[in-house]
Amino acid sequence: MLQTTQDRRDREVITPALREIAADWSADQEVFRHTHWGKAMMWIFLLSDTFIFSCFLTGYMTMRASAVLPWPNTAEVFALNIGGQDIPLVLIAIMTFALISSSGTMAMAVNFGYRRDRRRTAGLMLLTALFGLTFLSMQAFEWSKLIFEEGVRPWYNPMGAPQFGASFFMITGFHGLHVTCGVILLLIIASKVARGDYDRTGDYSAVEIAGLYWHFVDLVWVFIFAFFYLW
Amino acid sequence: MKQDLSNADVGAVHEGVHHPISLYLKVWGYLFLLSTLSYLVDYMHVQGIVRWTLIVLFMLLKAGLILSIFMHLAWERLSLIYAILTPPLVLLVLVRIMTIEANYAFWTRAIFMGGGG
């Protein structure tokens, strides 16, 4: 009997990683004890936020698929006239690049945070916030163009399906709100970094946690860009 | 004492995450490239199934890069990774249900409401 159990165990191919999972979850309510509590909490918040944004995007899918009036061509709606020529979707492309750049600077800020480089961390976070503000101002421009020039409302759209207005303002509005909160968070944490708060406690985790939130905002934009603007 | 312990823990976790800055610049470059490519899909007027495939492909690649490198998920413990990545899979069920619902609503409108919105 003992012999067969031993044999079976030998034949089992259990990777160390799976063993680690089993060990973590068998530790009852302390599954994430190896992770900084703030980081685990941020991840759980981001998971819930994933569901909120997914509900919006699924709602958009449902409305668009069931609309009988034509859906506006986003490439034309979000075109900009540059040098007497309409370039499709150019504003959205620039916004995308601004947000990606902000994610890049944030990732580097987190890295310098690990190295306890106070000055560079604060500087890069400030740069990230500036990219965020650039994104927000372009979004404000986009919104005012759509509201005042095209006459789009959450309940009405002169170019076709009224559901376009509803989903556009809801999805980009909620995302913009996230960016706004992110900029405020970044500025607060950056000022704390610059002041040397984290050098005193010796714990730069706040930078990484703020970074997680900021990257998530960029991540959501990837999906909005693909499904709302490009589809 | 508790504070010391948690700090020691954090230090241990972060030990393996001393990546060179060039890694982030590289990922940044890839993200720029992928964004440009997905923008070109629209600019070149690629249509139909090729368009949707390319858009979703570039989207997933970008999301993967951001999640794994920028958000450091590639270096987290597997328990955390699974706790984060598996729950969103149920969203596929929601999407499936709402596809059926949208189809039903569309045909109801088209047949019984004279195609009006």
mmCIF file of C-alpha atoms in Angstrom:
data_model
loop_
_atom_site.group_PDB
_atom_site.id
_atom_site.type_symbol
_atom_site.label_atom_id
_atom_site.label_comp_id
_atom_site.label_asym_id
_atom_site.label_seq_id
_atom_site.Cartn_x
_atom_site.Cartn_y
_atom_site.Cartn_z
ATOM 1 C CA MET A 1 0.000 0.000 0.000
ATOM 2 C CA LEU A 2 2.698 2.371 1.066
ATOM 3 C CA GLN A 3 4.653 1.290 -1.941
ATOM 4 C CA THR A 4 1.875 2.217 -4.436
ATOM 5 C CA THR A 5 1.317 5.628 -2.860
ATOM 6 C CA GLN A 6 4.979 6.310 -3.191
ATOM 7 C CA ASP A 7 4.918 5.196 -6.816
ATOM 8 C CA ARG A 8 1.951 7.387 -7.613
ATOM 9 C CA ARG A 9 3.658 10.320 -6.029
ATOM 10 C CA ASP A 10 6.702 9.737 -8.153
ATOM 11 C CA ARG A 11 4.637 9.580 -11.299
ATOM 12 C CA GLU A 12 2.717 12.735 -10.468
ATOM 13 C CA VAL A 13 3.978 15.709 -12.304
ATOM 14 C CA ILE A 14 3.282 18.586 -9.969
ATOM 15 C CA THR A 15 5.237 21.669 -10.776
ATOM 16 C CA PRO A 16 6.692 23.625 -7.890
ATOM 17 C CA ALA A 17 4.486 26.547 -8.912
ATOM 18 C CA LEU A 18 1.315 24.531 -8.385
ATOM 19 C CA ARG A 19 2.649 23.323 -5.051
ATOM 20 C CA GLU A 20 3.180 26.969 -4.142
ATOM 21 C CA ILE A 21 -0.467 27.757 -4.975
ATOM 22 C CA ALA A 22 -1.664 24.870 -2.834
ATOM 23 C CA ALA A 23 0.529 26.046 0.028
ATOM 24 C CA ASP A 24 -0.702 29.628 -0.296
ATOM 25 C CA TRP A 25 -4.396 28.781 -0.361
ATOM 26 C CA SER A 26 -4.165 26.186 2.365
ATOM 27 C CA ALA A 27 -2.893 28.941 4.618
ATOM 28 C CA ASP A 28 -6.541 29.963 5.135
ATOM 29 C CA GLN A 29 -7.123 33.714 5.164
ATOM 30 C CA GLU A 30 -3.495 34.612 4.545
ATOM 31 C CA VAL A 31 -3.209 33.719 0.891
ATOM 32 C CA PHE A 32 -1.595 36.999 -0.068
ATOM 33 C CA ARG A 33 0.700 37.319 2.953
ATOM 34 C CA HIS A 34 3.740 37.525 0.654
ATOM 35 C CA THR A 35 2.271 40.527 -1.069
ATOM 36 C CA HIS A 36 2.213 44.010 0.411
ATOM 37 C CA TRP A 37 -1.332 44.490 1.761
ATOM 38 C CA GLY A 38 -1.820 47.742 -0.142
ATOM 39 C CA LYS A 39 -0.813 46.083 -3.373
ATOM 40 C CA ALA A 40 -3.188 43.156 -2.838
ATOM 41 C CA MET A 41 -6.016 45.569 -2.041
ATOM 42 C CA MET A 42 -5.253 47.670 -5.113
ATOM 43 C CA TRP A 43 -5.345 44.552 -7.277
ATOM 44 C CA ILE A 44 -8.713 43.546 -5.832
ATOM 45 C CA PHE A 45 -10.039 47.045 -6.470
ATOM 46 C CA LEU A 46 -8.733 46.909 -10.038
ATOM 47 C CA LEU A 47 -10.426 43.538 -10.502
ATOM 48 C CA SER A 48 -13.764 45.059 -9.463
ATOM 49 C CA ASP A 49 -13.097 48.008 -11.747
ATOM 50 C CA THR A 50 -12.455 45.543 -14.581
ATOM 51 C CA PHE A 51 -15.987 44.283 -14.098
ATOM 52 C CA ILE A 52 -17.436 47.802 -14.154
ATOM 53 C CA PHE A 53 -15.683 48.721 -17.393
ATOM 54 C CA SER A 54 -16.540 45.337 -18.895
ATOM 55 C CA CYS A 55 -20.209 45.948 -18.113
ATOM 56 C CA PHE A 56 -20.002 49.299 -19.912
ATOM 57 C CA LEU A 57 -18.305 47.774 -22.925
ATOM 58 C CA THR A 58 -20.736 44.859 -23.017
ATOM 59 C CA GLY A 59 -23.612 47.328 -22.771
ATOM 60 C CA TYR A 60 -22.097 49.255 -25.665
ATOM 61 C CA MET A 61 -21.824 46.008 -27.663
ATOM 62 C CA THR A 62 -25.465 45.184 -26.953
ATOM 63 C CA MET A 63 -26.691 48.657 -27.933
ATOM 64 C CA ARG A 64 -24.607 48.779 -31.069
ATOM 65 C CA ALA A 65 -25.657 45.291 -32.211
ATOM 66 C CA SER A 66 -29.333 46.020 -31.619
ATOM 67 C CA ALA A 67 -29.426 49.541 -33.103
ATOM 68 C CA VAL A 68 -31.503 49.831 -36.255
ATOM 69 C CA LEU A 69 -30.259 53.295 -37.206
ATOM 70 C CA PRO A 70 -26.775 53.438 -38.737
ATOM 71 C CA TRP A 71 -23.815 53.659 -36.344
ATOM 72 C CA PRO A 72 -21.613 56.712 -37.033
ATOM 73 C CA ASN A 73 -18.215 56.054 -38.612
ATOM 74 C CA THR A 74 -15.843 56.848 -35.745
ATOM 75 C CA ALA A 75 -12.936 57.402 -38.147
ATOM 76 C CA GLU A 76 -14.825 60.369 -39.619
ATOM 77 C CA VAL A 77 -16.416 61.600 -36.402
ATOM 78 C CA PHE A 78 -13.044 61.842 -34.668
ATOM 79 C CA ALA A 79 -11.126 63.139 -37.667
ATOM 80 C CA LEU A 80 -9.213 66.379 -37.380
ATOM 81 C CA ASN A 81 -8.589 68.891 -40.114
ATOM 82 C CA ILE A 82 -4.837 69.411 -40.212
ATOM 83 C CA GLY A 83 -3.320 71.456 -43.027
ATOM 84 C CA GLY A 84 -6.582 71.493 -44.993
ATOM 85 C CA GLN A 85 -6.835 67.720 -44.901
ATOM 86 C CA ASP A 86 -9.064 65.479 -42.807
ATOM 87 C CA ILE A 87 -6.935 62.923 -40.978
ATOM 88 C CA PRO A 88 -9.127 60.149 -39.538
ATOM 89 C CA LEU A 89 -9.004 59.389 -35.828
ATOM 90 C CA VAL A 90 -5.805 61.412 -35.394
ATOM 91 C CA LEU A 91 -6.817 62.978 -32.073
ATOM 92 C CA ILE A 92 -7.559 59.568 -30.583
ATOM 93 C CA ALA A 93 -4.206 58.269 -31.833
ATOM 94 C CA ILE A 94 -2.376 61.161 -30.146
ATOM 95 C CA MET A 95 -4.355 60.549 -26.941
ATOM 96 C CA THR A 96 -3.341 56.892 -27.098
ATOM 97 C CA PHE A 97 0.328 57.778 -27.481
ATOM 98 C CA ALA A 98 0.098 60.273 -24.608
ATOM 99 C CA LEU A 99 -1.370 57.632 -22.315
ATOM 100 C CA ILE A 100 1.163 54.980 -23.345
ATOM 101 C CA SER A 101 3.994 57.432 -22.733
ATOM 102 C CA SER A 102 2.573 58.187 -19.300
ATOM 103 C CA SER A 103 2.579 54.462 -18.577
ATOM 104 C CA GLY A 104 6.217 54.267 -19.671
ATOM 105 C CA THR A 105 7.305 57.095 -17.383
ATOM 106 C CA MET A 106 5.266 55.603 -14.539
ATOM 107 C CA ALA A 107 6.947 52.204 -14.934
ATOM 108 C CA MET A 108 10.317 53.939 -14.715
ATOM 109 C CA ALA A 109 9.175 55.924 -11.672
ATOM 110 C CA VAL A 110 8.287 52.652 -9.932
ATOM 111 C CA ASN A 111 11.699 51.264 -10.853
ATOM 112 C CA PHE A 112 13.496 54.282 -9.412
ATOM 113 C CA GLY A 113 11.264 53.941 -6.378
ATOM 114 C CA TYR A 114 12.688 50.458 -5.756
ATOM 115 C CA ARG A 115 16.139 51.998 -5.933
ATOM 116 C CA ARG A 116 15.115 54.685 -3.424
ATOM 117 C CA ASP A 117 15.995 57.403 -5.918
ATOM 118 C CA ARG A 118 13.816 60.149 -4.483
ATOM 119 C CA ARG A 119 14.451 62.847 -7.065
ATOM 120 C CA ARG A 120 13.990 60.749 -10.207
ATOM 121 C CA THR A 121 10.920 58.980 -8.811
ATOM 122 C CA ALA A 122 9.176 62.256 -8.016
ATOM 123 C CA GLY A 123 10.215 63.797 -11.334
ATOM 124 C CA LEU A 124 8.974 60.879 -13.408
ATOM 125 C CA MET A 125 5.696 60.782 -11.494
ATOM 126 C CA LEU A 126 5.237 64.459 -12.188
ATOM 127 C CA LEU A 127 5.903 63.811 -15.871
ATOM 128 C CA THR A 128 3.329 61.002 -15.777
ATOM 129 C CA ALA A 129 0.771 63.382 -14.288
ATOM 130 C CA LEU A 130 1.572 65.903 -17.042
ATOM 131 C CA PHE A 131 0.944 63.285 -19.729
ATOM 132 C CA GLY A 132 -2.322 62.504 -17.940
ATOM 133 C CA LEU A 133 -3.295 66.164 -18.029
ATOM 134 C CA THR A 134 -2.447 66.291 -21.739
ATOM 135 C CA PHE A 135 -4.756 63.344 -22.286
ATOM 136 C CA LEU A 136 -7.524 65.005 -20.277
ATOM 137 C CA SER A 137 -7.299 68.309 -22.108
ATOM 138 C CA MET A 138 -7.497 66.513 -25.458
ATOM 139 C CA GLN A 139 -10.517 64.627 -24.195
ATOM 140 C CA ALA A 140 -12.127 67.887 -23.117
ATOM 141 C CA PHE A 141 -11.502 69.211 -26.631
ATOM 142 C CA GLU A 142 -13.014 66.058 -28.136
ATOM 143 C CA TRP A 143 -16.094 66.259 -25.912
ATOM 144 C CA SER A 144 -16.742 69.932 -26.623
ATOM 145 C CA LYS A 145 -16.303 69.327 -30.363
ATOM 146 C CA LEU A 146 -18.860 66.524 -30.242
ATOM 147 C CA ILE A 147 -21.312 68.421 -28.026
ATOM 148 C CA PHE A 148 -21.137 71.918 -29.521
ATOM 149 C CA GLU A 149 -20.242 71.289 -33.155
ATOM 150 C CA GLU A 150 -21.802 67.916 -33.921
ATOM 151 C CA GLY A 151 -24.712 68.259 -31.487
ATOM 152 C CA VAL A 152 -24.326 64.794 -29.958
ATOM 153 C CA ARG A 153 -26.157 64.224 -26.664
ATOM 154 C CA PRO A 154 -26.389 61.168 -24.400
ATOM 155 C CA TRP A 155 -29.951 60.699 -25.694
ATOM 156 C CA TYR A 156 -29.572 62.001 -29.247
ATOM 157 C CA ASN A 157 -27.171 61.771 -32.157
ATOM 158 C CA PRO A 158 -27.762 63.626 -35.434
ATOM 159 C CA MET A 159 -25.490 61.169 -37.299
ATOM 160 C CA GLY A 160 -27.669 58.098 -36.663
ATOM 161 C CA ALA A 161 -28.143 55.752 -33.741
ATOM 162 C CA PRO A 162 -28.766 57.705 -30.500
ATOM 163 C CA GLN A 163 -27.089 54.826 -28.613
ATOM 164 C CA PHE A 164 -23.776 56.171 -29.927
ATOM 165 C CA GLY A 165 -24.095 59.269 -27.750
ATOM 166 C CA ALA A 166 -25.097 57.268 -24.696
ATOM 167 C CA SER A 167 -22.220 54.824 -24.869
ATOM 168 C CA PHE A 168 -19.643 57.439 -25.891
ATOM 169 C CA PHE A 169 -20.312 59.803 -22.987
ATOM 170 C CA MET A 170 -20.698 56.981 -20.481
ATOM 171 C CA ILE A 171 -17.562 55.033 -21.403
ATOM 172 C CA THR A 172 -15.121 57.849 -22.134
ATOM 173 C CA GLY A 173 -16.600 59.903 -19.299
ATOM 174 C CA PHE A 174 -16.026 57.152 -16.758
ATOM 175 C CA HIS A 175 -12.535 56.562 -18.104
ATOM 176 C CA GLY A 176 -11.788 60.297 -17.969
ATOM 177 C CA LEU A 177 -12.938 60.318 -14.359
ATOM 178 C CA HIS A 178 -10.428 57.563 -13.658
ATOM 179 C CA VAL A 179 -7.647 59.528 -15.337
ATOM 180 C CA THR A 180 -8.576 62.605 -13.287
ATOM 181 C CA CYS A 181 -8.456 60.627 -10.037
ATOM 182 C CA GLY A 182 -5.165 59.100 -11.188
ATOM 183 C CA VAL A 183 -3.585 62.507 -11.817
ATOM 184 C CA ILE A 184 -4.639 63.676 -8.351
ATOM 185 C CA LEU A 185 -3.292 60.471 -6.774
ATOM 186 C CA LEU A 186 -0.003 60.789 -8.671
ATOM 187 C CA LEU A 187 0.447 64.402 -7.578
ATOM 188 C CA ILE A 188 -0.207 63.505 -3.938
ATOM 189 C CA ILE A 189 2.199 60.549 -3.951
ATOM 190 C CA ALA A 190 4.825 62.494 -5.931
ATOM 191 C CA SER A 191 4.761 65.309 -3.376
ATOM 192 C CA LYS A 192 5.136 62.749 -0.578
ATOM 193 C CA VAL A 193 8.099 61.208 -2.427
ATOM 194 C CA ALA A 194 9.690 64.608 -2.942
ATOM 195 C CA ARG A 195 9.160 65.469 0.712
ATOM 196 C CA GLY A 196 11.035 62.325 1.702
ATOM 197 C CA ASP A 197 8.124 60.622 3.504
ATOM 198 C CA TYR A 198 9.002 57.228 2.090
ATOM 199 C CA ASP A 199 12.689 57.575 2.859
ATOM 200 C CA ARG A 200 11.725 57.945 6.506
ATOM 201 C CA THR A 201 9.548 54.804 6.529
ATOM 202 C CA GLY A 202 11.866 53.006 4.124
ATOM 203 C CA ASP A 203 8.865 51.773 2.153
ATOM 204 C CA TYR A 204 8.300 52.984 -1.406
ATOM 205 C CA SER A 205 5.324 50.659 -2.006
ATOM 206 C CA ALA A 206 2.938 53.606 -2.384
ATOM 207 C CA VAL A 207 4.669 54.473 -5.659
ATOM 208 C CA GLU A 208 4.183 50.978 -6.994
ATOM 209 C CA ILE A 209 0.529 50.891 -5.891
ATOM 210 C CA ALA A 210 -0.209 54.249 -7.526
ATOM 211 C CA GLY A 211 1.586 52.873 -10.578
ATOM 212 C CA LEU A 212 -0.713 49.842 -10.678
ATOM 213 C CA TYR A 213 -3.728 52.135 -10.749
ATOM 214 C CA TRP A 214 -2.208 54.286 -13.465
ATOM 215 C CA HIS A 215 -1.285 51.335 -15.687
ATOM 216 C CA PHE A 216 -4.806 50.026 -15.267
ATOM 217 C CA VAL A 217 -6.202 53.295 -16.621
ATOM 218 C CA ASP A 218 -3.940 52.820 -19.646
ATOM 219 C CA LEU A 219 -5.032 49.184 -19.925
ATOM 220 C CA VAL A 220 -8.704 50.152 -20.009
ATOM 221 C CA TRP A 221 -7.938 52.685 -22.727
ATOM 222 C CA VAL A 222 -6.428 49.896 -24.853
ATOM 223 C CA PHE A 223 -9.803 48.137 -24.815
ATOM 224 C CA ILE A 224 -11.816 51.328 -25.366
ATOM 225 C CA PHE A 225 -9.547 52.292 -28.272
ATOM 226 C CA ALA A 226 -10.020 48.874 -29.892
ATOM 227 C CA PHE A 227 -13.726 48.344 -29.307
ATOM 228 C CA PHE A 228 -15.153 51.847 -29.392
ATOM 229 C CA TYR A 229 -12.919 53.776 -31.787
ATOM 230 C CA LEU A 230 -11.525 51.159 -34.145
ATOM 231 C CA TRP A 231 -14.302 48.570 -34.379
ATOM 232 C CA MET B 1 8.157 44.614 15.225
ATOM 233 C CA LYS B 2 5.234 44.065 12.890
ATOM 234 C CA GLN B 3 6.394 47.047 10.833
ATOM 235 C CA ASP B 4 9.895 45.559 10.548
ATOM 236 C CA LEU B 5 8.499 42.242 9.426
ATOM 237 C CA SER B 6 6.339 43.718 6.690
ATOM 238 C CA ASN B 7 9.224 45.834 5.470
ATOM 239 C CA ALA B 8 11.478 42.809 5.320
ATOM 240 C CA ASP B 9 8.766 41.055 3.321
ATOM 241 C CA VAL B 10 8.494 43.913 0.888
ATOM 242 C CA GLY B 11 12.228 43.950 0.452
ATOM 243 C CA ALA B 12 12.233 40.249 -0.313
ATOM 244 C CA VAL B 13 9.477 40.604 -2.876
ATOM 245 C CA HIS B 14 11.142 43.527 -4.585
ATOM 246 C CA GLU B 15 14.511 41.862 -4.686
ATOM 247 C CA GLY B 16 13.771 40.183 -7.988
ATOM 248 C CA VAL B 17 12.281 43.259 -9.623
ATOM 249 C CA HIS B 18 15.456 45.229 -10.221
ATOM 250 C CA HIS B 19 15.039 45.427 -13.949
ATOM 251 C CA PRO B 20 17.123 47.705 -16.088
ATOM 252 C CA ILE B 21 15.391 50.815 -17.398
ATOM 253 C CA SER B 22 16.026 49.560 -20.933
ATOM 254 C CA LEU B 23 13.341 46.886 -20.386
ATOM 255 C CA TYR B 24 10.717 49.578 -19.863
ATOM 256 C CA LEU B 25 11.924 51.578 -22.838
ATOM 257 C CA LYS B 26 11.710 48.442 -24.964
ATOM 258 C CA VAL B 27 8.135 47.721 -23.857
ATOM 259 C CA TRP B 28 7.297 51.379 -24.425
ATOM 260 C CA GLY B 29 8.607 51.016 -27.963
ATOM 261 C CA TYR B 30 6.568 47.852 -28.563
ATOM 262 C CA LEU B 31 3.429 49.579 -27.272
ATOM 263 C CA PHE B 32 4.046 52.500 -29.638
ATOM 264 C CA LEU B 33 4.555 50.091 -32.519
ATOM 265 C CA LEU B 34 1.395 48.104 -31.715
ATOM 266 C CA SER B 35 -0.662 51.295 -31.351
ATOM 267 C CA THR B 36 0.632 52.542 -34.678
ATOM 268 C CA LEU B 37 -0.240 49.206 -36.284
ATOM 269 C CA SER B 38 -3.782 49.238 -34.918
ATOM 270 C CA TYR B 39 -4.158 52.833 -36.073
ATOM 271 C CA LEU B 40 -2.942 51.790 -39.524
ATOM 272 C CA VAL B 41 -5.655 49.101 -39.638
ATOM 273 C CA ASP B 42 -8.158 51.937 -39.632
ATOM 274 C CA TYR B 43 -6.097 54.260 -41.812
ATOM 275 C CA MET B 44 -5.638 51.604 -44.527
ATOM 276 C CA HIS B 45 -9.392 50.860 -44.481
ATOM 277 C CA VAL B 46 -8.889 47.172 -43.729
ATOM 278 C CA GLN B 47 -12.413 45.769 -43.446
ATOM 279 C CA GLY B 48 -14.315 42.687 -42.341
ATOM 280 C CA ILE B 49 -12.895 39.742 -40.465
ATOM 281 C CA VAL B 50 -9.268 40.757 -41.113
ATOM 282 C CA ARG B 51 -9.924 44.123 -39.453
ATOM 283 C CA TRP B 52 -11.525 42.596 -36.364
ATOM 284 C CA THR B 53 -8.854 39.926 -36.033
ATOM 285 C CA LEU B 54 -6.036 42.476 -36.282
ATOM 286 C CA ILE B 55 -7.688 44.899 -33.846
ATOM 287 C CA VAL B 56 -8.235 42.186 -31.230
ATOM 288 C CA LEU B 57 -4.742 40.762 -31.775
ATOM 289 C CA PHE B 58 -2.991 44.123 -31.288
ATOM 290 C CA MET B 59 -5.285 44.894 -28.347
ATOM 291 C CA LEU B 60 -4.443 41.631 -26.574
ATOM 292 C CA LEU B 61 -0.710 42.018 -27.214
ATOM 293 C CA LYS B 62 -0.781 45.542 -25.769
ATOM 294 C CA ALA B 63 -2.838 44.438 -22.771
ATOM 295 C CA GLY B 64 -0.441 41.548 -22.178
ATOM 296 C CA LEU B 65 2.605 43.804 -22.251
ATOM 297 C CA ILE B 66 1.060 46.321 -19.861
ATOM 298 C CA LEU B 67 -0.152 43.649 -17.448
ATOM 299 C CA SER B 68 2.947 41.479 -17.401
ATOM 300 C CA ILE B 69 5.769 44.049 -17.563
ATOM 301 C CA PHE B 70 4.410 47.435 -16.497
ATOM 302 C CA MET B 71 2.144 46.009 -13.795
ATOM 303 C CA HIS B 72 4.796 43.407 -12.859
ATOM 304 C CA LEU B 73 2.306 40.562 -13.029
ATOM 305 C CA ALA B 74 4.948 38.341 -14.635
ATOM 306 C CA TRP B 75 6.921 38.430 -11.380
ATOM 307 C CA GLU B 76 4.065 38.025 -8.917
ATOM 308 C CA ARG B 77 3.221 34.813 -7.115
ATOM 309 C CA LEU B 78 1.032 32.456 -9.091
ATOM 310 C CA SER B 79 -1.742 32.672 -6.452
ATOM 311 C CA LEU B 80 -2.103 36.397 -7.063
ATOM 312 C CA ILE B 81 -1.900 36.011 -10.846
ATOM 313 C CA TYR B 82 -4.685 33.413 -10.902
ATOM 314 C CA ALA B 83 -6.803 35.384 -8.429
ATOM 315 C CA ILE B 84 -6.623 38.339 -10.819
ATOM 316 C CA LEU B 85 -6.825 36.677 -14.219
ATOM 317 C CA THR B 86 -9.416 33.930 -13.773
ATOM 318 C CA PRO B 87 -12.462 35.896 -12.476
ATOM 319 C CA PRO B 88 -12.718 38.107 -15.608
ATOM 320 C CA LEU B 89 -13.198 34.934 -17.673
ATOM 321 C CA VAL B 90 -16.833 34.772 -16.516
ATOM 322 C CA LEU B 91 -17.340 37.993 -18.478
ATOM 323 C CA LEU B 92 -17.291 35.852 -21.600
ATOM 324 C CA VAL B 93 -20.578 34.356 -20.386
ATOM 325 C CA LEU B 94 -22.043 37.860 -20.044
ATOM 326 C CA VAL B 95 -20.861 38.771 -23.527
ATOM 327 C CA ARG B 96 -22.414 35.594 -24.949
ATOM 328 C CA ILE B 97 -25.745 36.214 -23.212
ATOM 329 C CA MET B 98 -25.846 39.847 -24.346
ATOM 330 C CA THR B 99 -25.033 38.862 -27.929
ATOM 331 C CA ILE B 100 -28.159 36.682 -27.976
ATOM 332 C CA GLU B 101 -30.152 39.461 -26.330
ATOM 333 C CA ALA B 102 -28.933 42.082 -28.807
ATOM 334 C CA ASN B 103 -29.777 39.825 -31.724
ATOM 335 C CA TYR B 104 -33.281 39.319 -30.360
ATOM 336 C CA ALA B 105 -33.796 43.055 -29.774
ATOM 337 C CA PHE B 106 -32.533 43.892 -33.252
ATOM 338 C CA TRP B 107 -34.893 41.503 -35.043
ATOM 339 C CA THR B 108 -37.824 42.535 -32.828
ATOM 340 C CA ARG B 109 -37.216 46.139 -33.851
ATOM 341 C CA ALA B 110 -36.682 45.279 -37.496
ATOM 342 C CA ILE B 111 -39.774 43.074 -37.842
ATOM 343 C CA PHE B 112 -42.350 44.603 -35.498
ATOM 344 C CA MET B 113 -41.350 48.259 -35.383
ATOM 345 C CA GLY B 114 -40.925 48.803 -39.077
ATOM 346 C CA GLY B 115 -37.169 49.119 -38.733
ATOM 347 C CA GLY B 116 -37.569 52.321 -36.706
ATOM 348 C CA GLY B 117 -35.424 52.906 -33.639
#
